[in-house]
Structure formats: C-alpha cells, structure tokens
C-alpha cells in the first residue's frame, strides 16, 4: 500500500447491471464509470485513481502487470501505484475518438498509424491486445494519441478483429462524401450489434 490508499476507500452500490458511487474522498472528482471500475480525478493533481467494483478486483492486479510491461512507451499512461482494488495513473486530457465522431472532430490518418504502432510495440512485449475500440483511444489537445483500459491486453484465447474492423470502416470515413459527425445513439447501437453478433470480447 502507498500514498493513495485513502482515496481508494470508495463505496459502491449495485443498481441493476451497473454500479453507482455512494461515498468517496472529498478530494476526488468522478471522471467516469465503466464496466468494471470508476475513475476519479485527484484534486489539484494531474493523476486519476481507478477504483474497481466489488468482484472485479482481480482486474486491478492484471492491469497493473500490463502497465508495468508497457512502462516507458509514449502511447500509454504511466501507472504510479497499484493496490488490491485500484490503480493510480496519469490524467490524460483530451477526447476519445468516439467523442471525436459525435462532435465532428476530424480523425486524421496519422492517429490510426499511431494506434497501430502502439499495438505493435505491445505485441513485441508479449502482450495480446484486444478490445481496442474508440472509447479507449484518447486524442490530446496537442495531437497525441493514448490508449487506456488495457486489462484485455493479456487475453490471448481468441483473435480480436475489432481494431482491424474499425480501420476498414475508417477507409469509408475518409471519403469526402461521407459525414464526419455521427449521432451518439446510432454509434452505440452499431457497437452493441457488433459485440453481439461479430466480436464479443467476453466469448
């Protein structure tokens, strides 16, 4: 345990298939809630703490190992501390590529090349990247690309085609006649159908 243990004392309540935060340290600001954890920005610090829900603590351990392997690569946040149910990492300011699509922000071909290189470097380190999608790729204000939510980089039991399929769709996106802004509800429906019928990462 280290300097951030006090911040990991977050209380969650299960509501249906998801969780809600019911209590947290006053120096935390809720940044987002995912499938297995909630992310909080630390007050007056350029760091976040990712606290995993009850029953998902093992993912914290797996993800910490992945971040340690990727340490020093410029495409991934740095992990500063890991506990039994939490990780402390860089706060990456910017927009996800999903947000870029919904807001009409141009996704440059160079961003796709950076993601490809990041995945190549991860594979050279013995990792097997999977579940790479638009919500876990961040574009910073100065044009850098970062990949986050890396727990599935150790899952090698199936071939993950998701990123390659996204690149095929990107070829259409680049055409001048194609729209550059899309409705969020539409994108969510497409993602749901894709996971259900094409590439379910949990199967």
mmCIF file of C-alpha atoms in Angstrom:
data_model
loop_
_atom_site.group_PDB
_atom_site.id
_atom_site.type_symbol
_atom_site.label_atom_id
_atom_site.label_comp_id
_atom_site.label_asym_id
_atom_site.label_seq_id
_atom_site.Cartn_x
_atom_site.Cartn_y
_atom_site.Cartn_z
ATOM 1 C CA UNK A 1 0.000 0.000 0.000
ATOM 2 C CA UNK A 2 1.160 3.545 -0.701
ATOM 3 C CA UNK A 3 0.291 7.212 -0.677
ATOM 4 C CA UNK A 4 -3.071 6.845 -2.420
ATOM 5 C CA UNK A 5 -4.715 4.162 -0.293
ATOM 6 C CA UNK A 6 -7.036 6.664 1.399
ATOM 7 C CA UNK A 7 -8.528 7.627 -1.966
ATOM 8 C CA UNK A 8 -9.384 4.025 -2.815
ATOM 9 C CA UNK A 9 -11.925 3.859 0.000
ATOM 10 C CA UNK A 10 -14.930 4.306 -2.294
ATOM 11 C CA UNK A 11 -18.368 2.864 -1.608
ATOM 12 C CA UNK A 12 -20.404 1.480 -4.495
ATOM 13 C CA UNK A 13 -23.991 0.344 -4.799
ATOM 14 C CA UNK A 14 -25.143 -2.072 -7.469
ATOM 15 C CA UNK A 15 -28.114 -0.821 -9.475
ATOM 16 C CA UNK A 16 -29.290 -3.439 -11.958
ATOM 17 C CA UNK A 17 -26.295 -4.434 -14.074
ATOM 18 C CA UNK A 18 -24.217 -1.388 -13.144
ATOM 19 C CA UNK A 19 -22.746 0.365 -10.109
ATOM 20 C CA UNK A 20 -23.190 3.825 -8.610
ATOM 21 C CA UNK A 21 -20.827 5.710 -6.310
ATOM 22 C CA UNK A 22 -22.393 6.354 -2.895
ATOM 23 C CA UNK A 23 -19.367 7.672 -0.968
ATOM 24 C CA UNK A 24 -15.865 8.869 -1.844
ATOM 25 C CA UNK A 25 -13.000 11.013 -0.551
ATOM 26 C CA UNK A 26 -13.782 14.765 -0.780
ATOM 27 C CA UNK A 27 -10.636 15.380 -2.847
ATOM 28 C CA UNK A 28 -11.930 13.157 -5.647
ATOM 29 C CA UNK A 29 -13.964 14.178 -8.677
ATOM 30 C CA UNK A 30 -15.843 11.433 -10.514
ATOM 31 C CA UNK A 31 -14.496 11.326 -14.058
ATOM 32 C CA UNK A 32 -16.347 8.308 -15.442
ATOM 33 C CA UNK A 33 -17.838 4.885 -14.736
ATOM 34 C CA UNK A 34 -17.078 1.830 -16.837
ATOM 35 C CA UNK A 35 -17.946 -1.853 -16.843
ATOM 36 C CA UNK A 36 -15.539 -2.831 -14.071
ATOM 37 C CA UNK A 37 -14.373 0.372 -12.365
ATOM 38 C CA UNK A 38 -14.930 4.047 -11.692
ATOM 39 C CA UNK A 39 -12.297 6.664 -12.478
ATOM 40 C CA UNK A 40 -11.775 9.714 -10.275
ATOM 41 C CA UNK A 41 -9.576 12.726 -10.861
ATOM 42 C CA UNK A 42 -7.441 13.663 -7.883
ATOM 43 C CA UNK A 43 -7.915 17.262 -6.791
ATOM 44 C CA UNK A 44 -5.096 19.592 -7.891
ATOM 45 C CA UNK A 45 -3.151 16.691 -9.409
ATOM 46 C CA UNK A 46 -2.645 15.508 -12.977
ATOM 47 C CA UNK A 47 -3.500 11.974 -11.928
ATOM 48 C CA UNK A 48 -6.547 9.749 -11.683
ATOM 49 C CA UNK A 49 -7.367 6.814 -9.461
ATOM 50 C CA UNK A 50 -9.227 3.906 -10.987
ATOM 51 C CA UNK A 51 -11.174 2.027 -8.308
ATOM 52 C CA UNK A 52 -12.592 -1.358 -9.258
ATOM 53 C CA UNK A 53 -16.048 -2.514 -8.251
ATOM 54 C CA UNK A 54 -16.569 -5.348 -5.746
ATOM 55 C CA UNK A 55 -15.945 -8.610 -7.554
ATOM 56 C CA UNK A 56 -13.663 -7.006 -10.152
ATOM 57 C CA UNK A 57 -10.564 -6.503 -8.000
ATOM 58 C CA UNK A 58 -8.581 -9.141 -9.924
ATOM 59 C CA UNK A 59 -8.622 -6.860 -12.961
ATOM 60 C CA UNK A 60 -6.647 -4.248 -10.992
ATOM 61 C CA UNK A 61 -3.857 -6.779 -10.484
ATOM 62 C CA UNK A 62 -3.866 -7.849 -14.141
ATOM 63 C CA UNK A 63 -3.894 -4.288 -15.420
ATOM 64 C CA UNK A 64 -1.041 -3.265 -13.110
ATOM 65 C CA UNK A 65 1.138 -6.003 -14.632
ATOM 66 C CA UNK A 66 0.300 -4.759 -18.126
ATOM 67 C CA UNK A 67 1.159 -1.144 -17.322
ATOM 68 C CA UNK A 68 4.461 -2.265 -15.839
ATOM 69 C CA UNK A 69 5.321 -4.084 -19.083
ATOM 70 C CA UNK A 70 4.413 -1.017 -21.151
ATOM 71 C CA UNK A 71 6.329 1.391 -18.927
ATOM 72 C CA UNK A 72 8.262 3.950 -20.949
ATOM 73 C CA UNK A 73 6.223 3.655 -24.148
ATOM 74 C CA UNK A 74 4.724 7.024 -25.149
ATOM 75 C CA UNK A 75 1.312 5.615 -26.136
ATOM 76 C CA UNK A 76 0.113 4.600 -22.686
ATOM 77 C CA UNK A 77 -0.422 6.374 -19.332
ATOM 78 C CA UNK A 78 2.090 5.792 -16.564
ATOM 79 C CA UNK A 79 0.874 3.774 -13.575
ATOM 80 C CA UNK A 80 2.290 5.228 -10.353
ATOM 81 C CA UNK A 81 0.728 2.952 -7.771
ATOM 82 C CA UNK A 82 -1.383 -0.195 -7.645
ATOM 83 C CA UNK A 83 -3.348 -1.651 -4.766
ATOM 84 C CA UNK A 84 -5.682 -4.572 -4.324
ATOM 85 C CA UNK A 85 -8.564 -2.704 -5.938
ATOM 86 C CA UNK A 86 -7.124 0.420 -7.524
ATOM 87 C CA UNK A 87 -4.588 1.951 -9.910
ATOM 88 C CA UNK A 88 -3.184 5.491 -9.917
ATOM 89 C CA UNK A 89 -2.298 6.788 -13.380
ATOM 90 C CA UNK A 90 -1.721 9.904 -15.453
ATOM 91 C CA UNK A 91 -4.746 12.045 -16.160
ATOM 92 C CA UNK A 92 -4.912 12.247 -19.945
ATOM 93 C CA UNK A 93 -6.685 15.388 -21.066
ATOM 94 C CA UNK A 94 -8.497 15.119 -24.372
ATOM 95 C CA UNK A 95 -11.334 13.468 -26.229
ATOM 96 C CA UNK A 96 -11.863 9.843 -27.093
ATOM 97 C CA UNK A 97 -12.100 9.006 -30.776
ATOM 98 C CA UNK A 98 -15.738 8.149 -30.059
ATOM 99 C CA UNK A 99 -16.276 11.740 -28.886
ATOM 100 C CA UNK A 100 -14.457 12.986 -31.971
ATOM 101 C CA UNK A 101 -17.018 11.190 -34.141
ATOM 102 C CA UNK A 102 -20.000 12.534 -32.199
ATOM 103 C CA UNK A 103 -18.609 16.092 -32.190
ATOM 104 C CA UNK A 104 -17.428 16.156 -35.780
ATOM 105 C CA UNK A 105 -13.715 16.413 -34.960
ATOM 106 C CA UNK A 106 -11.583 15.119 -37.836
ATOM 107 C CA UNK A 107 -9.784 11.834 -37.134
ATOM 108 C CA UNK A 108 -6.516 12.087 -39.029
ATOM 109 C CA UNK A 109 -4.906 9.047 -40.690
ATOM 110 C CA UNK A 110 -1.804 9.648 -38.579
ATOM 111 C CA UNK A 111 -3.809 8.806 -35.443
ATOM 112 C CA UNK A 112 -4.621 5.383 -36.869
ATOM 113 C CA UNK A 113 -0.944 4.815 -37.617
ATOM 114 C CA UNK A 114 -0.017 5.686 -34.021
ATOM 115 C CA UNK A 115 -2.522 3.158 -32.649
ATOM 116 C CA UNK A 116 -1.123 0.509 -34.989
ATOM 117 C CA UNK A 117 2.392 1.242 -33.741
ATOM 118 C CA UNK A 118 1.275 1.157 -30.097
ATOM 119 C CA UNK A 119 -0.314 -2.256 -30.616
ATOM 120 C CA UNK A 120 2.786 -3.491 -32.458
ATOM 121 C CA UNK A 121 5.011 -2.425 -29.569
ATOM 122 C CA UNK A 122 2.699 -4.119 -27.067
ATOM 123 C CA UNK A 123 2.837 -7.379 -29.041
ATOM 124 C CA UNK A 124 6.642 -7.228 -29.099
ATOM 125 C CA UNK A 125 6.484 -7.240 -25.301
ATOM 126 C CA UNK A 126 4.460 -10.450 -25.336
ATOM 127 C CA UNK A 127 1.042 -8.875 -24.821
ATOM 128 C CA UNK A 128 -2.029 -9.712 -26.883
ATOM 129 C CA UNK A 129 -4.058 -6.507 -27.331
ATOM 130 C CA UNK A 130 -7.806 -6.973 -27.670
ATOM 131 C CA UNK A 131 -10.999 -4.971 -27.127
ATOM 132 C CA UNK A 132 -9.412 -1.905 -28.734
ATOM 133 C CA UNK A 133 -12.231 0.487 -29.530
ATOM 134 C CA UNK A 134 -12.936 4.195 -29.990
ATOM 135 C CA UNK A 135 -13.736 4.855 -26.331
ATOM 136 C CA UNK A 136 -10.325 3.751 -25.092
ATOM 137 C CA UNK A 137 -8.283 5.832 -27.518
ATOM 138 C CA UNK A 138 -7.734 9.456 -26.432
ATOM 139 C CA UNK A 139 -6.660 12.377 -28.615
ATOM 140 C CA UNK A 140 -4.987 15.113 -26.558
ATOM 141 C CA UNK A 141 -5.221 18.848 -27.402
ATOM 142 C CA UNK A 142 -1.683 18.765 -28.827
ATOM 143 C CA UNK A 143 -2.452 15.835 -31.121
ATOM 144 C CA UNK A 144 -1.009 12.921 -29.122
ATOM 145 C CA UNK A 145 -2.728 9.544 -29.002
ATOM 146 C CA UNK A 146 -3.021 7.462 -25.826
ATOM 147 C CA UNK A 147 -4.571 4.038 -25.258
ATOM 148 C CA UNK A 148 -6.288 3.350 -21.937
ATOM 149 C CA UNK A 149 -8.206 0.466 -20.275
ATOM 150 C CA UNK A 150 -5.633 -2.205 -21.006
ATOM 151 C CA UNK A 151 -6.861 -5.200 -18.989
ATOM 152 C CA UNK A 152 -7.653 -7.200 -22.127
ATOM 153 C CA UNK A 153 -4.103 -6.857 -23.424
ATOM 154 C CA UNK A 154 -3.348 -10.182 -21.692
ATOM 155 C CA UNK A 155 -6.243 -12.132 -23.176
ATOM 156 C CA UNK A 156 -4.944 -14.382 -25.892
ATOM 157 C CA UNK A 157 -7.638 -17.023 -26.028
ATOM 158 C CA UNK A 158 -9.181 -15.647 -29.204
ATOM 159 C CA UNK A 159 -8.182 -13.460 -32.121
ATOM 160 C CA UNK A 160 -9.587 -9.973 -31.701
ATOM 161 C CA UNK A 161 -10.553 -8.381 -35.013
ATOM 162 C CA UNK A 162 -12.189 -5.271 -33.600
ATOM 163 C CA UNK A 163 -9.439 -2.760 -34.372
ATOM 164 C CA UNK A 164 -8.959 -4.136 -37.887
ATOM 165 C CA UNK A 165 -12.714 -3.867 -38.487
ATOM 166 C CA UNK A 166 -12.666 -0.265 -37.255
ATOM 167 C CA UNK A 167 -9.870 0.500 -39.699
ATOM 168 C CA UNK A 168 -11.962 -0.889 -42.545
ATOM 169 C CA UNK A 169 -14.761 1.482 -41.577
ATOM 170 C CA UNK A 170 -12.222 4.305 -41.404
ATOM 171 C CA UNK A 171 -11.462 3.835 -45.090
ATOM 172 C CA UNK A 172 -15.067 4.822 -45.791
ATOM 173 C CA UNK A 173 -14.934 7.694 -43.285
ATOM 174 C CA UNK A 174 -12.062 9.281 -45.212
ATOM 175 C CA UNK A 175 -14.109 9.721 -48.391
ATOM 176 C CA UNK A 176 -15.152 13.326 -48.926
ATOM 177 C CA UNK A 177 -18.832 12.444 -49.341
ATOM 178 C CA UNK A 178 -19.019 10.590 -46.004
ATOM 179 C CA UNK A 179 -20.290 12.515 -42.944
ATOM 180 C CA UNK A 180 -17.697 13.371 -40.303
ATOM 181 C CA UNK A 181 -20.167 13.674 -37.424
ATOM 182 C CA UNK A 182 -22.440 10.904 -36.161
ATOM 183 C CA UNK A 183 -25.282 10.573 -33.677
ATOM 184 C CA UNK A 184 -24.159 9.018 -30.375
ATOM 185 C CA UNK A 185 -27.232 6.794 -30.096
ATOM 186 C CA UNK A 186 -26.611 5.423 -33.581
ATOM 187 C CA UNK A 187 -22.975 4.650 -32.795
ATOM 188 C CA UNK A 188 -23.948 2.920 -29.554
ATOM 189 C CA UNK A 189 -26.449 0.735 -31.406
ATOM 190 C CA UNK A 190 -23.863 -0.212 -34.005
ATOM 191 C CA UNK A 191 -21.357 -1.069 -31.249
ATOM 192 C CA UNK A 192 -23.949 -3.197 -29.447
ATOM 193 C CA UNK A 193 -24.816 -5.147 -32.581
ATOM 194 C CA UNK A 194 -21.140 -5.592 -33.418
ATOM 195 C CA UNK A 195 -20.355 -7.027 -29.987
ATOM 196 C CA UNK A 196 -23.410 -9.264 -30.030
ATOM 197 C CA UNK A 197 -23.062 -10.749 -33.487
ATOM 198 C CA UNK A 198 -19.483 -10.216 -34.637
ATOM 199 C CA UNK A 199 -16.832 -9.855 -31.957
ATOM 200 C CA UNK A 200 -17.981 -10.445 -28.394
ATOM 201 C CA UNK A 201 -14.870 -9.918 -26.221
ATOM 202 C CA UNK A 202 -16.388 -11.992 -23.423
ATOM 203 C CA UNK A 203 -16.925 -15.102 -25.531
#
